[in-house]
Each structure stands twice: as structure tokens, then as C-alpha cells.
Coordinates of C-alpha atoms in Angstrom, one line a residue:
M3 CA 21.4 3.9 52.9
T4 CA 18.5 6.5 53.3
T5 CA 15.4 5.8 51.2
E6 CA 13.5 8.8 50.0
T7 CA 9.8 8.6 49.0
F8 CA 8.3 10.9 46.4
E9 CA 4.7 11.3 45.6
F10 CA 3.4 11.6 42.0
Q11 CA 1.5 14.7 41.3
V12 CA -2.3 14.2 40.7
E13 CA -2.0 14.7 36.9
A14 CA 1.0 12.4 36.7
R15 CA -0.8 9.7 38.6
Q16 CA -3.8 9.9 36.3
L17 CA -1.5 9.7 33.3
L18 CA 0.4 6.8 34.7
Q19 CA -2.8 4.8 35.3
L20 CA -3.9 5.6 31.7
M21 CA -0.5 4.5 30.5
I22 CA -0.8 1.2 32.3
H23 CA -4.3 0.3 31.3
S24 CA -5.0 2.0 27.9
V25 CA -2.0 2.7 25.8
Y26 CA -1.1 -0.6 24.1
S27 CA -3.5 -3.3 23.0
N28 CA -0.5 -5.5 22.6
K29 CA 1.2 -5.7 26.0
D30 CA 4.3 -7.5 24.6
V31 CA 5.7 -4.2 23.5
F32 CA 6.9 -3.4 27.1
L33 CA 9.9 -5.7 26.4
R34 CA 10.6 -3.9 23.2
E35 CA 10.7 -0.6 25.1
L36 CA 13.0 -1.8 27.8
V37 CA 15.4 -3.5 25.3
S38 CA 15.4 -0.3 23.3
N39 CA 16.3 1.7 26.3
A40 CA 19.1 -0.7 27.1
S41 CA 20.4 -0.5 23.5
D42 CA 20.5 3.3 23.7
A43 CA 22.4 3.1 27.0
L44 CA 25.0 0.9 25.3
D45 CA 25.2 3.2 22.3
K46 CA 25.8 6.2 24.6
L47 CA 28.5 4.4 26.5
R48 CA 30.4 3.5 23.4
L49 CA 30.2 7.1 22.2
E50 CA 31.2 8.5 25.6
K51 CA 34.2 6.2 25.7
L52 CA 35.3 7.3 22.2
R53 CA 35.1 10.9 23.3
D54 CA 36.8 10.4 26.7
D55 CA 39.3 7.6 26.7
S56 CA 40.0 8.2 30.4
L57 CA 36.4 7.2 31.4
D58 CA 36.5 4.4 33.9
A59 CA 34.2 2.0 32.1
D60 CA 34.4 -1.5 30.8
V61 CA 33.4 -1.6 27.1
S62 CA 34.9 -5.0 26.3
D63 CA 31.6 -6.9 26.2
L64 CA 28.7 -4.6 25.8
H65 CA 25.4 -6.5 25.8
I66 CA 21.8 -6.8 27.0
E67 CA 20.8 -9.6 29.3
L68 CA 17.4 -11.1 30.1
D69 CA 17.0 -13.0 33.4
V70 CA 13.9 -14.9 34.3
D71 CA 13.0 -16.2 37.7
K72 CA 10.0 -18.5 37.5
E73 CA 9.6 -19.0 41.2
A74 CA 9.7 -15.3 42.1
R75 CA 7.9 -14.4 38.8
T76 CA 10.3 -11.7 37.9
L77 CA 11.9 -10.7 34.6
T78 CA 15.0 -8.5 34.6
V79 CA 16.3 -6.5 31.6
R80 CA 20.0 -5.7 32.3
D81 CA 22.6 -3.8 30.3
N82 CA 26.2 -2.7 31.1
G83 CA 25.8 0.6 29.3
I84 CA 26.1 4.3 30.4
G85 CA 23.9 4.0 33.4
M86 CA 22.4 7.0 35.4
S87 CA 23.4 9.0 38.4
Y88 CA 21.0 9.6 41.3
D89 CA 20.0 13.0 39.9
E90 CA 19.5 11.6 36.5
V91 CA 17.2 8.9 37.8
G92 CA 15.0 11.6 39.4
K93 CA 15.0 13.6 36.3
L94 CA 14.9 11.0 33.5
I95 CA 12.7 8.4 35.1
G96 CA 10.6 11.1 36.6
T97 CA 9.8 12.8 33.3
I98 CA 6.3 11.7 33.6
A99 CA 5.9 14.3 36.4
N100 CA 7.4 17.2 34.4
S101 CA 5.5 20.4 33.8
G102 CA 3.1 20.3 30.9
T103 CA 1.3 17.1 32.1
A104 CA -1.9 19.0 32.9
A105 CA -2.0 20.5 29.4
F106 CA -1.3 17.1 27.9
L107 CA -4.2 15.5 29.9
E108 CA -6.5 18.2 28.6
E109 CA -5.6 17.3 25.1
L110 CA -6.1 13.6 26.0
K111 CA -9.6 14.3 27.2
E112 CA -10.4 16.0 23.9
A113 CA -9.3 13.1 21.8
K114 CA -12.4 11.6 20.2
D115 CA -11.3 8.0 20.1
A116 CA -8.9 5.5 21.5
A117 CA -6.6 5.8 18.5
G118 CA -6.3 9.5 19.0
A119 CA -5.5 9.0 22.6
E120 CA -2.8 6.5 21.8
G121 CA -1.3 8.9 19.4
L122 CA -1.1 11.7 22.0
I123 CA 0.5 9.3 24.5
G124 CA 3.0 8.2 21.9
R125 CA 3.9 11.9 21.5
F126 CA 4.5 12.2 25.2
G127 CA 7.1 9.4 25.2
V128 CA 6.7 7.4 28.4
G129 CA 7.9 4.0 27.1
F130 CA 9.6 3.0 30.3
Y131 CA 6.3 3.0 32.2
S132 CA 4.9 0.4 29.8
G133 CA 6.6 -2.1 32.1
F134 CA 3.7 -1.5 34.5
M135 CA 1.3 -3.1 32.0
A136 CA 3.0 -6.5 32.8
A137 CA 4.2 -5.8 36.4
D138 CA 2.8 -5.0 39.8
E139 CA 6.1 -3.4 40.8
V140 CA 9.2 -2.2 39.0
T141 CA 12.6 -1.9 40.5
L142 CA 15.4 -0.1 38.7
V143 CA 19.0 -0.4 39.8
T144 CA 21.6 1.7 37.9
R145 CA 25.1 3.1 38.2
R146 CA 26.6 5.6 35.8
A147 CA 29.8 4.6 34.2
G148 CA 32.8 6.3 36.0
E149 CA 30.9 6.7 39.2
G150 CA 31.3 4.6 42.4
Q151 CA 27.7 4.7 43.8
G152 CA 24.5 3.5 42.3
T153 CA 20.8 4.2 42.6
R154 CA 17.7 2.1 43.2
W155 CA 14.2 3.3 42.0
T156 CA 11.1 1.4 43.0
S157 CA 7.4 2.0 42.4
R158 CA 4.1 0.1 42.2
G159 CA 2.8 2.6 39.6
E160 CA 0.4 4.1 42.0
A161 CA 0.9 7.1 44.2
T162 CA 4.6 7.1 45.0
Y163 CA 8.1 6.0 44.0
T164 CA 11.2 5.6 46.1
L165 CA 14.9 6.5 45.5
E166 CA 17.9 5.3 47.5
R167 CA 21.7 5.2 46.9
V168 CA 23.4 1.8 46.8
D169 CA 27.0 0.8 46.9
D170 CA 27.1 -2.5 45.1
A171 CA 25.4 -1.7 41.8
P172 CA 27.2 -2.8 38.7
Q173 CA 27.9 -0.5 35.8
G174 CA 24.7 0.0 33.7
T175 CA 21.1 -0.4 34.4
S176 CA 18.8 -3.3 35.4
V177 CA 15.0 -3.1 35.4
T178 CA 13.3 -5.9 37.3
L179 CA 9.6 -6.5 36.7
H180 CA 7.6 -8.2 39.4
L181 CA 5.1 -9.8 37.0
K182 CA 1.4 -9.9 37.2
P183 CA -0.4 -13.2 36.7
A184 CA -0.8 -14.2 33.1
D185 CA -4.1 -13.1 31.5
P186 CA -4.3 -14.3 27.9
E187 CA -7.8 -12.8 27.4
N188 CA -6.3 -9.3 28.0
Q189 CA -3.2 -10.1 25.8
L190 CA -1.1 -10.4 29.0
H191 CA 1.1 -13.5 28.4
D192 CA 3.3 -15.4 30.7
Y193 CA 6.6 -13.5 30.5
T194 CA 8.5 -16.1 32.5
S195 CA 8.1 -18.4 29.5
E196 CA 11.3 -18.9 27.6
W197 CA 9.4 -19.4 24.3
T198 CA 7.4 -16.2 24.8
I199 CA 10.6 -14.2 25.5
R200 CA 12.3 -15.6 22.4
E201 CA 9.3 -14.8 20.2
I202 CA 9.1 -11.2 21.4
V203 CA 12.8 -10.5 21.0
K204 CA 12.8 -12.1 17.5
R205 CA 9.8 -10.1 16.4
Y206 CA 10.7 -6.7 17.8
S207 CA 14.5 -6.6 18.5
D208 CA 16.1 -9.0 16.2
F209 CA 18.2 -6.4 14.5
I210 CA 19.4 -4.5 17.6
T211 CA 23.1 -4.0 17.2
W212 CA 24.0 -5.4 20.6
P213 CA 23.7 -9.1 21.6
I214 CA 20.5 -9.9 23.7
R215 CA 21.4 -12.8 25.9
M216 CA 19.4 -15.2 28.0
V217 CA 20.4 -18.4 29.9
P218 CA 18.0 -21.1 28.6
E219 CA 16.3 -23.5 30.9
A220 CA 18.3 -26.5 31.9
K221 CA 16.9 -29.8 30.8
D222 CA 16.5 -32.7 33.3
G223 CA 19.8 -34.3 34.2
Q224 CA 21.9 -31.7 32.3
D225 CA 24.2 -28.9 33.6
T226 CA 23.0 -25.3 33.4
P227 CA 23.8 -24.1 29.9
G228 CA 25.6 -20.9 29.2
P229 CA 24.0 -17.7 27.9
E230 CA 22.5 -17.8 24.4
T231 CA 22.2 -14.8 22.1
L232 CA 18.5 -14.4 21.0
N233 CA 18.9 -11.8 18.2
S234 CA 20.6 -12.0 14.9
M235 CA 22.1 -8.5 15.1
K236 CA 22.0 -8.4 11.3
A237 CA 20.6 -5.1 10.4
L238 CA 21.4 -5.6 6.7
W239 CA 20.1 -2.2 5.7
A240 CA 22.7 -0.5 7.9
R241 CA 25.6 -2.5 6.3
S242 CA 27.4 -1.6 3.1
R243 CA 26.4 -3.5 -0.1
D244 CA 29.8 -5.2 -0.2
E245 CA 29.3 -6.7 3.2
V246 CA 26.0 -8.4 2.4
S247 CA 25.5 -11.3 0.0
D248 CA 22.4 -11.7 -2.2
D249 CA 21.5 -14.8 -0.3
E250 CA 21.3 -12.8 3.0
Y251 CA 19.1 -10.2 1.3
H252 CA 16.9 -12.9 0.0
E253 CA 16.6 -14.6 3.4
L254 CA 15.6 -11.3 4.9
Y255 CA 12.9 -10.8 2.2
K256 CA 11.5 -14.3 2.8
H257 CA 11.4 -13.6 6.6
I258 CA 9.6 -10.3 6.0
S259 CA 7.2 -11.3 3.3
H260 CA 6.6 -15.0 4.1
D261 CA 7.2 -15.7 0.4
W262 CA 9.4 -18.7 -0.4
R263 CA 10.4 -17.3 -3.8
E264 CA 13.4 -14.9 -4.3
P265 CA 12.5 -11.3 -4.9
L266 CA 12.6 -9.8 -8.4
E267 CA 14.7 -6.8 -7.2
T268 CA 16.4 -5.4 -4.1
I269 CA 16.4 -1.7 -3.6
R270 CA 18.8 0.1 -1.1
L271 CA 18.5 3.7 0.0
Q272 CA 20.4 5.7 2.6
A273 CA 19.5 9.3 3.4
E274 CA 21.8 11.5 5.4
G275 CA 21.5 15.0 6.6
T276 CA 19.0 16.6 8.9
F277 CA 16.8 13.5 8.8
E278 CA 18.6 10.2 8.5
Y279 CA 17.1 6.8 7.6
Q280 CA 18.0 3.6 5.7
A281 CA 15.7 1.6 3.6
L282 CA 15.9 -1.9 2.2
L283 CA 13.0 -2.6 -0.1
F284 CA 12.1 -5.7 -2.2
V285 CA 10.0 -6.0 -5.4
P286 CA 8.5 -9.5 -5.3
S287 CA 8.7 -11.8 -8.3
H288 CA 5.0 -12.9 -7.9
A289 CA 1.9 -11.0 -6.9
P290 CA 0.2 -12.3 -3.8
H291 CA -3.3 -13.8 -4.4
D292 CA -5.0 -11.1 -2.3
L293 CA -3.2 -8.0 -3.8
F294 CA -6.6 -6.6 -4.9
T295 CA -8.7 -7.4 -1.9
R296 CA -9.7 -4.9 0.7
D297 CA -8.0 -6.9 3.5
F298 CA -4.6 -7.0 1.9
K299 CA -2.0 -5.8 4.4
R300 CA 0.2 -3.2 2.7
G301 CA 3.2 -1.3 3.8
V302 CA 6.8 -1.9 4.9
Q303 CA 8.2 -2.6 8.3
L304 CA 9.1 0.5 10.3
Y305 CA 12.1 0.5 12.6
V306 CA 13.5 3.3 14.8
K307 CA 17.2 2.9 15.5
R308 CA 16.8 -0.8 14.6
V309 CA 13.9 -1.3 17.0
F310 CA 10.8 -2.7 15.4
I311 CA 7.8 -0.3 15.5
M312 CA 5.1 -1.6 13.2
D313 CA 4.7 -4.4 10.6
D314 CA 2.7 -2.7 7.9
C315 CA 3.4 1.0 7.9
E316 CA 1.1 2.3 5.2
A317 CA 2.3 5.9 5.5
L318 CA 5.7 5.1 3.9
L319 CA 4.5 4.1 0.4
P320 CA 1.4 5.0 -1.7
P321 CA -1.3 2.3 -2.1
Y322 CA -0.3 1.6 -5.7
L323 CA 3.1 0.3 -4.5
R324 CA 1.5 -1.9 -1.9
F325 CA 3.2 -4.9 -3.3
V326 CA 6.7 -3.6 -2.2
K327 CA 8.1 -5.3 0.9
G328 CA 11.0 -4.3 3.1
V329 CA 12.3 -2.3 6.0
V330 CA 12.7 1.4 6.7
D331 CA 14.8 2.4 9.7
A332 CA 14.5 6.0 10.8
Q333 CA 16.9 7.6 13.3
D334 CA 14.9 10.5 14.6
L335 CA 11.3 9.2 15.2
S336 CA 9.8 8.4 18.6
L337 CA 9.6 4.8 19.5
N338 CA 6.0 5.4 20.5
V339 CA 5.0 6.9 17.2
S340 CA 1.4 5.9 16.2
R341 CA -0.2 5.5 12.7
E342 CA -2.2 8.7 13.2
I343 CA 1.0 10.7 14.0
L344 CA 2.8 9.1 11.0
Q345 CA 0.1 10.4 8.6
Q346 CA 0.8 14.0 9.7
D347 CA 4.6 13.8 10.2
R348 CA 6.6 16.0 7.9
H349 CA 9.6 13.6 7.9
I350 CA 7.4 10.7 7.0
R351 CA 6.0 12.6 4.0
M352 CA 9.6 13.4 2.9
M353 CA 10.5 9.7 3.2
R354 CA 7.4 8.6 1.3
R355 CA 8.2 11.0 -1.5
R356 CA 11.8 9.8 -1.7
L357 CA 11.0 6.1 -1.4
T358 CA 8.3 6.3 -4.1
K359 CA 10.6 8.0 -6.6
K360 CA 13.3 5.4 -5.8
V361 CA 11.0 2.5 -6.5
L362 CA 9.8 4.0 -9.8
S363 CA 13.3 4.8 -10.9
T364 CA 14.4 1.2 -10.1
V365 CA 11.5 -0.1 -12.2
K366 CA 12.6 2.2 -15.1
E367 CA 16.2 0.7 -14.8
I368 CA 14.8 -2.8 -14.9
K369 CA 12.8 -1.9 -18.0
T370 CA 15.9 -0.4 -19.7
R371 CA 18.3 -3.2 -18.9
D372 CA 16.3 -6.4 -18.6
A373 CA 13.3 -7.0 -20.8
D374 CA 12.4 -10.4 -19.4
R375 CA 12.4 -9.2 -15.7
Y376 CA 10.4 -6.1 -16.7
A377 CA 7.9 -8.3 -18.5
T378 CA 7.6 -10.3 -15.2
F379 CA 7.1 -7.1 -13.2
W380 CA 4.5 -5.7 -15.5
R381 CA 2.6 -9.0 -15.7
E382 CA 2.4 -9.3 -11.9
F383 CA 2.1 -5.6 -10.8
G384 CA 1.2 -3.5 -13.8
T385 CA -2.5 -3.3 -12.9
A386 CA -1.6 -2.0 -9.4
L387 CA 0.9 0.4 -10.6
K388 CA -1.6 2.0 -13.1
E389 CA -3.7 3.0 -10.1
G390 CA -1.0 5.6 -9.4
L391 CA -1.9 7.3 -12.7
V392 CA -5.2 8.2 -11.1
T393 CA -4.1 8.9 -7.5
D394 CA -0.5 10.3 -7.8
S395 CA -0.4 13.3 -10.2
E396 CA 3.1 14.2 -8.9
N397 CA 4.6 11.0 -10.2
R398 CA 2.3 10.5 -13.2
D399 CA 5.0 11.0 -15.8
A400 CA 7.3 8.6 -14.0
I401 CA 4.6 5.9 -13.9
L402 CA 3.7 6.4 -17.6
A403 CA 7.4 6.0 -18.4
V404 CA 7.4 2.5 -17.0
S405 CA 4.0 1.5 -18.2
S406 CA 3.3 -0.6 -21.3
F407 CA 0.2 -1.7 -23.0
A408 CA -1.1 -4.3 -25.4
T409 CA -1.7 -2.9 -28.9
T410 CA -2.9 -3.8 -32.3
H411 CA 0.7 -3.2 -33.6
S412 CA 1.9 -6.5 -32.2
A413 CA 0.2 -9.7 -30.9
D414 CA 2.9 -10.4 -28.4
E415 CA 5.0 -7.2 -27.6
P416 CA 3.4 -4.5 -25.5
T417 CA 4.2 -0.8 -26.3
T418 CA 4.8 2.4 -24.3
L419 CA 3.0 5.6 -25.1
A420 CA 6.3 7.0 -26.4
Q421 CA 6.7 4.2 -28.9
Y422 CA 3.0 4.6 -29.9
V423 CA 3.6 8.3 -30.6
E424 CA 6.7 7.5 -32.7
R425 CA 4.6 5.2 -34.9
M426 CA 1.6 7.5 -35.4
K427 CA 0.5 8.1 -38.9
D428 CA 1.0 11.5 -40.6
G429 CA -1.9 13.7 -39.7
Q430 CA -3.0 11.6 -36.7
D431 CA -3.6 13.8 -33.7
D432 CA -4.9 11.4 -31.1
I433 CA -3.8 8.3 -29.2
W434 CA -6.6 5.8 -29.7
F435 CA -7.5 3.1 -27.1
I436 CA -10.3 0.6 -26.4
T437 CA -11.3 -1.0 -23.1
G438 CA -12.8 -4.4 -22.5
E439 CA -12.6 -7.7 -20.6
S440 CA -10.2 -9.4 -23.0
R441 CA -8.0 -8.8 -25.9
Q442 CA -9.9 -11.1 -28.1
A443 CA -13.2 -9.5 -27.4
I444 CA -12.1 -5.9 -28.0
E445 CA -10.0 -6.7 -31.1
N446 CA -13.2 -8.1 -32.7
S447 CA -15.3 -5.2 -31.5
P448 CA -17.3 -3.3 -34.2
H449 CA -15.7 -0.1 -32.9
M450 CA -12.4 -1.3 -34.3
E451 CA -13.5 -1.8 -37.9
A452 CA -12.6 1.6 -39.3
F453 CA -9.3 1.7 -37.4
R454 CA -8.4 -1.7 -38.7
A455 CA -9.3 -0.8 -42.3
K456 CA -7.1 2.3 -42.2
G457 CA -4.2 0.7 -40.3
I458 CA -4.4 3.0 -37.2
E459 CA -2.9 1.5 -34.1
V460 CA -5.1 1.2 -31.1
L461 CA -4.1 0.4 -27.4
L462 CA -6.0 -2.6 -26.1
L463 CA -6.7 -2.0 -22.4
T464 CA -8.3 -4.9 -20.4
D465 CA -7.8 -3.9 -16.8
A466 CA -10.6 -2.3 -14.8
V467 CA -8.4 0.6 -13.8
D468 CA -7.8 1.5 -17.5
E469 CA -11.3 3.0 -17.7
V470 CA -10.3 5.5 -15.0
W471 CA -6.7 6.4 -15.7
A472 CA -7.2 7.1 -19.4
D473 CA -9.6 9.9 -18.4
A474 CA -7.4 11.1 -15.6
V475 CA -4.3 11.4 -17.8
G476 CA -6.1 12.9 -20.7
A477 CA -3.1 13.4 -23.0
Y478 CA 0.5 12.4 -23.5
E479 CA 3.0 14.7 -25.2
G480 CA 0.2 16.9 -26.5
K481 CA -1.7 14.0 -28.0
K482 CA -5.2 13.4 -26.6
L483 CA -6.1 9.9 -25.4
R484 CA -9.4 9.0 -27.1
S485 CA -11.6 6.0 -26.8
V486 CA -12.7 4.4 -30.1
A487 CA -16.0 3.7 -28.4
K488 CA -16.8 7.3 -27.4
G489 CA -18.0 10.3 -29.3
E490 CA -18.1 10.9 -33.0
I491 CA -15.0 9.8 -35.0
D492 CA -13.8 11.1 -38.3
L493 CA -10.9 9.2 -39.9
D494 CA -11.4 10.5 -43.4
A495 CA -9.1 13.5 -43.0
E496 CA -7.5 12.9 -46.4
D497 CA -10.6 13.9 -48.3
E498 CA -12.6 15.7 -45.6
E499 CA -14.7 17.8 -48.0
K500 CA -15.9 14.9 -50.1
A501 CA -16.5 12.7 -47.1
G502 CA -18.5 15.5 -45.4
E503 CA -20.7 16.0 -48.4
E504 CA -21.4 12.3 -48.7
R505 CA -22.3 12.1 -44.9
E506 CA -24.7 15.0 -45.2
K507 CA -26.5 13.4 -48.1
Q508 CA -26.8 10.1 -46.2
A509 CA -28.0 11.8 -43.1
E510 CA -30.7 13.6 -45.0
E511 CA -31.7 10.3 -46.7
Y512 CA -31.9 8.3 -43.5
A513 CA -33.4 11.1 -41.3
G514 CA -36.9 9.6 -41.1
L515 CA -35.6 6.1 -40.1
L516 CA -33.2 7.6 -37.5
G517 CA -35.9 9.7 -35.9
W518 CA -38.4 6.8 -35.9
M519 CA -35.9 4.4 -34.3
R520 CA -35.0 7.1 -31.7
E521 CA -38.6 7.2 -30.6
R522 CA -39.0 3.4 -30.6
L523 CA -35.8 2.8 -28.5
D524 CA -36.2 5.8 -26.3
E525 CA -35.9 3.8 -23.0
D526 CA -32.4 2.6 -23.9
I527 CA -30.8 5.2 -26.2
K528 CA -30.6 9.0 -26.5
E529 CA -29.6 9.2 -30.2
V530 CA -29.5 7.2 -33.4
R531 CA -27.0 8.4 -36.0
L532 CA -25.1 7.1 -39.0
S533 CA -21.6 5.7 -38.2
T534 CA -18.2 6.6 -39.6
R535 CA -16.4 3.9 -37.6
L536 CA -18.2 0.8 -39.0
T537 CA -17.1 -1.0 -42.2
V538 CA -18.5 -4.6 -41.6
S539 CA -21.0 -4.6 -38.8
P540 CA -24.5 -3.2 -39.2
A541 CA -24.6 -1.3 -35.9
C542 CA -22.8 -0.5 -32.7
V543 CA -23.5 1.4 -29.4
V544 CA -21.2 4.1 -28.3
S545 CA -20.9 6.5 -25.3
D546 CA -21.1 10.3 -25.7
A547 CA -17.7 11.9 -25.4
H548 CA -18.0 12.9 -21.7
D549 CA -20.3 10.0 -20.5
L550 CA -19.3 7.1 -18.3
T551 CA -19.0 3.8 -20.1
P552 CA -21.0 0.8 -18.9
A553 CA -17.9 -0.8 -17.5
L554 CA -17.1 2.3 -15.5
E555 CA -20.7 2.5 -14.2
N556 CA -20.5 -1.1 -13.0
M557 CA -17.2 -0.4 -11.3
Y558 CA -18.6 2.5 -9.3
R559 CA -21.6 0.5 -8.4
A560 CA -19.4 -2.4 -7.2
M561 CA -17.7 0.1 -4.9
G562 CA -21.1 1.1 -3.4
Q563 CA -21.5 4.4 -5.3
E564 CA -24.9 5.3 -6.8
V565 CA -24.4 6.1 -10.5
P566 CA -27.4 7.1 -12.7
R567 CA -27.9 4.9 -15.7
T568 CA -26.5 6.6 -18.9
K569 CA -28.3 6.3 -22.2
R570 CA -26.0 5.6 -25.1
I571 CA -25.9 6.3 -28.8
L572 CA -26.8 3.7 -31.5
E573 CA -24.8 4.1 -34.7
L574 CA -25.9 2.5 -38.0
N575 CA -23.7 1.5 -40.9
P576 CA -25.5 2.9 -44.0
G577 CA -23.4 0.6 -46.2
H578 CA -24.6 -2.6 -44.6
A579 CA -27.3 -4.7 -46.4
L580 CA -29.3 -5.1 -43.2
V581 CA -29.5 -1.3 -42.5
K582 CA -30.3 -0.7 -46.2
S583 CA -33.2 -3.3 -46.0
L584 CA -34.4 -1.7 -42.7
H585 CA -34.5 1.7 -44.5
Q586 CA -36.3 0.3 -47.5
A587 CA -38.9 -1.4 -45.2
Y588 CA -39.4 1.8 -43.3
Q589 CA -40.1 3.7 -46.5
A590 CA -42.3 1.0 -48.0
S591 CA -45.0 0.5 -45.3
E592 CA -46.7 2.6 -42.6
D593 CA -47.4 -0.6 -40.5
R594 CA -44.1 -0.8 -38.7
T595 CA -45.0 -3.3 -36.0
E596 CA -42.6 -6.0 -37.3
L597 CA -40.1 -3.3 -38.2
A598 CA -40.0 -2.2 -34.5
E599 CA -39.0 -5.7 -33.5
S600 CA -36.2 -5.6 -36.1
A601 CA -35.0 -2.3 -34.7
E602 CA -35.0 -3.8 -31.2
L603 CA -33.1 -6.8 -32.4
L604 CA -30.5 -4.7 -34.2
H605 CA -29.9 -2.6 -31.0
T606 CA -29.5 -5.8 -28.8
L607 CA -27.1 -7.3 -31.3
A608 CA -25.0 -4.1 -31.1
V609 CA -25.0 -4.4 -27.3
L610 CA -24.0 -8.1 -27.5
A611 CA -21.2 -7.3 -30.0
E612 CA -19.4 -5.1 -27.4
G613 CA -19.8 -7.7 -24.7
G614 CA -22.9 -6.4 -23.0
Q615 CA -26.1 -8.2 -22.0
P616 CA -29.6 -7.9 -23.4
K617 CA -32.0 -5.9 -21.2
D618 CA -34.6 -8.7 -21.4
P619 CA -32.8 -12.0 -22.4
A620 CA -36.0 -14.0 -22.6
R621 CA -37.6 -11.5 -25.0
F622 CA -34.5 -11.4 -27.1
V623 CA -34.4 -15.2 -27.4
R624 CA -38.1 -15.3 -28.3
L625 CA -37.7 -12.7 -31.1
V626 CA -34.7 -14.5 -32.5
A627 CA -36.5 -17.9 -32.4
D628 CA -39.5 -16.3 -34.2
R629 CA -37.3 -14.9 -37.0
L630 CA -35.5 -18.2 -37.4
E631 CA -38.8 -20.1 -37.6
R632 CA -39.9 -17.9 -40.5
T633 CA -36.8 -18.4 -42.5
L634 CA -37.3 -22.2 -42.3
Q635 CA -40.9 -22.2 -43.5

């Protein structure tokens, strides 16, 4: 038969070289591309046969075959699918030389980094040519189903390719790679190794619908074994719920997550219409140890038509749902889609929105029907979920609906904001909360004394993110969220006029002491005032209504952000014996050297009471020791 030689255009040749040397850091994906092409060919033949029963094509055993020749160093990917005609080979395999290549190369040159370049190439869709990453030469032999003559295409990926007609080609397509020498340093493995082939197929193509077969190597003294199917073909997400057992779902979860425990919940989602996809997601029963570390790999596995694309597709779920594992299989995405493209893709944004709402609605169902499983979920993942209250305003109400918090109402049972509002006292306008490192520490905080005395419920928030989300949310059902440790607090609403008169009288009486202490403690505080929140403790420190708390300042500094130090407010309890004595000493003597030390000690004790640290621990210890010594003389 006559062999025709065609020359690549200059731009196409440049693009091909770039494809071979620059596109994928992981060279293994060439086999994924070829298997995917073979799977598509089988899908097309099955559909064509359904449409045209007279088509002369054998569909009794549709499959993909991998054939390795160690001596010749070749790997062949063969299918008995739809195949291609001579003209189709020139058109389809030659798409790299289509018009628009020059414009594409211009875009490629403008890409600022390798990731951007890879994204552009992924958009161009030249997966077949990835074979040249592993091969010095590629030979394609194909015959379209129903036709009597086949076509051979050959190229070394350089300047030219050849086409010729052949008479003895079987139905379908075979792609033979004349492999390059293995080069592990450049991620070029030995693709004549049976173990390597098995591992790549298992990783990238395990859920392909069609069997992927390979004849394993014969062991010494044994007959050549028959073909073995390498993939499971169990795309569980594409099968109806009735066809899949819980054990099968759990095994898939364990395979994906590398977690030996069973998942807490399995979530199925199937979207049909203009953009089709299936999702099979899992909520783990236990938080991984590195969930809150910077290196935690989040995201679900992305498949396109059951072909594995990437392991941790972050674009499909928001960071606060990073604990969710699973598979999303889209029907209309490119196999060469990159992370950069995913971030901009309209369909991906639609999927992300739908998947997020589905996960949150599932958590709400768990909360409604199974208190024990919800308690497990919230214990393991509540802290992560609350991050969404800050970052995801669109779903904030849905997140609040599944959130629960420790409260002074019960030592054991957490509460929702809705339950808190139902229990609010008559005349109470605000939802009160306090933050700190532990429940025990904040329950015993001086800030809680007035609330405890009046029986007002307070949310006890002990996660670092609580400092942030409470400010971000601001209010719930018209009730403001207020910290018991910030701003001025007036709980004497019942007799407001009488309480106001009494406070004015005390403020006038203590004005001299308050002003003097403000001057003495100027480096650490911005105001000294009488307190309405203390009933037992002599003093406490609070933040102004719109200031950052010390815990929030520390959090921002830990993230590398420069935050100016905020001076706080010292509140004194005029009903406490120590404050009364301090006031009397101030009025009795003009030599206030020792009194200044007492004021300093009182401020430091207030800082310690809320879990803070003395500014100068050594000086604090010295002052306390000196006072103790005097009492014992």
C-alpha cells in the first residue's frame, strides 16, 4: 500500500515538542490518556450499534487490552471499539495541526509560569500526544467498524508523520509505543514492568466501565496464563443505590481515604440536565490528626467519564468541608483540565455550590434523626465547620442551623442558637457568649459573675475560630451576639433608674482613685472604671466594644500578621472589700508609693483571672512575696 508522508506545520511542531517535554510532571498519565481514548471508542461503538443494528461490528466482547513486549520494549494499548477511517485519522489524530495553533502558542508564551502553561495546554486537548513523553515512536493502526480497510499512522513526534492504508487491520484501534529507556530521575518509569502497568491502571482507570486486560508474565516452568482483568469496573457512584451494598461503599471509602474505620455517613448525588455529574461523598467518623495543619490534603477525587483526573480537587468543596472524602465524576469536562482552569470554570462553581448545600443538608438530617451520630460529627468536625461562618456568607444560615455550642444551661448537652433564643429571659435583647481556652476556665471567669447571679445563659466558646465567627455573624434572628468580656454591660434593666443613680453616685465618689490608677497603669490600660458585671471578684480587664481581644491578637500574630497591641479597660468592683480599702488608702495619704504597687498587683490579678500572663512575671512574684512576708511578721 502507498505510504504518504505529511509534515507538521512549524507552530504545530513547536507545540508538539512542548507537549512532549513540558506538559506533565507525572509521565504516567500517558497511559491514562490512551486507556480513556480506548474507553471512548468502545462507548461510541456500543451507541452506534444501538442506533444501527445493521452495522457490521462485533460487540460481543468489548474490552481494552494491554500488550507488553519486553524484548522489543513496546507497549500496545488496543481496543475493539468504533475505530477510525483513513480520513478520520488525518483529521482527528492531526488536530494538533488545525488552524488556531499560532494564536494558542502566542497565549502560551504570555503565560507567566509553568502552571499557567499547563492550563493552556490542557484547554487545547492533545492527550493522544502525551504518548511521546514515554516513546520515541508511536504507531497507530485502526479500522472503523463496518469498513473493510484500515489505516496505519506513524510518527517520531518530530517533523513528520506518515499515513498508509492496510488490509489486515482488526476492528478498533491499537496504539503501539516504542518506549524510551527508563529514567526514574525524570519520572519516566519502566513501562514494560507488569507491576508498573498494574499500579497505573489501578490508580487512574480502575472504574472504567470496560475490562482492561493484560496477559501476566509466565512463571518459570508454567504455561502462559490467560488474560487477566486489571480494573474493578465498579463505578459505584454510577450505579443505583439498590445495586450497591453498604460494605461496598465502605470499601471504596477506605480505598479513597486510607482510613480503616467505616464512614459516619455516605452521601449520593446525581445531577442531570445541561451539565451531568455524579458524586459519592463520605463524612468520616474520625478527624484526621492533621486536619488543622497547613499541609493537610483536602478535596475529593475528580473523574471525567470514570477516568481519574486528580486526587485532591480543592475546587469542588470549600476549605471548611475539607474533611469530606469521595468521588465526583463529571461528564463534560476535559481530561486535560488543570487546577487553574477548575478555579475559573462555571460548571465547577455550580458543582461546588450544589455539593456544599448537599453536605450541609445531610448534616442537618443527621442532627434531626440521630443525636449520637450528630454528637460524633460535631465533636470531630465542628471546629472546621465553624470556619464557614466566616468564609461562606451564602451558606451561613445553613451552617448555623447545624452548629451547637456548650452553654451554662447544661453541663453536658450543647445548644443551638435557636434553642438559646427560645430560653431567653423576658427583656433580654442579646445572645451572650464568652471565649477562652477551656470550659472550666471561662465558667470561673470574673466576667461571668453578674450573669451567673441573674441566671442569664451564656454560650461557652473554646475554639480559636469562635473569636472570629461571632464577630462575622453579628446577630441571629435579630438578637445581637455580644461578648460578656467586651464593652459596658447593664443587666439591671428591671430598675434602671435606681441603678443609674447609684452608679452615678459611686462614679463621683471613686473619681479620684480611678483617675490616679489610670495614670499609674497608663502603659497597660486605657481606662479604669467601676464595673457592673462583677459580684465577687475585686477587678477584671475587658476589651472595648470594637477592639480585638488578646486571644484574637495572638491568633493573627501566629498567622504572621502584624497587629498593634490594644490597651484594655480595668473594671473595679466597688462592693469588694479590697477595692474599698484601696479607695480609703487613696483618700487617707498623699504618699502613694505602696498604693501604686497594690494597684499594679490588682491589675495583674485581673489579667491572671481571665487566663492571661503577667507582663513581668518576676516583678509580680517579688511583689506578692513581699506582701506575704509582711502579713507573717
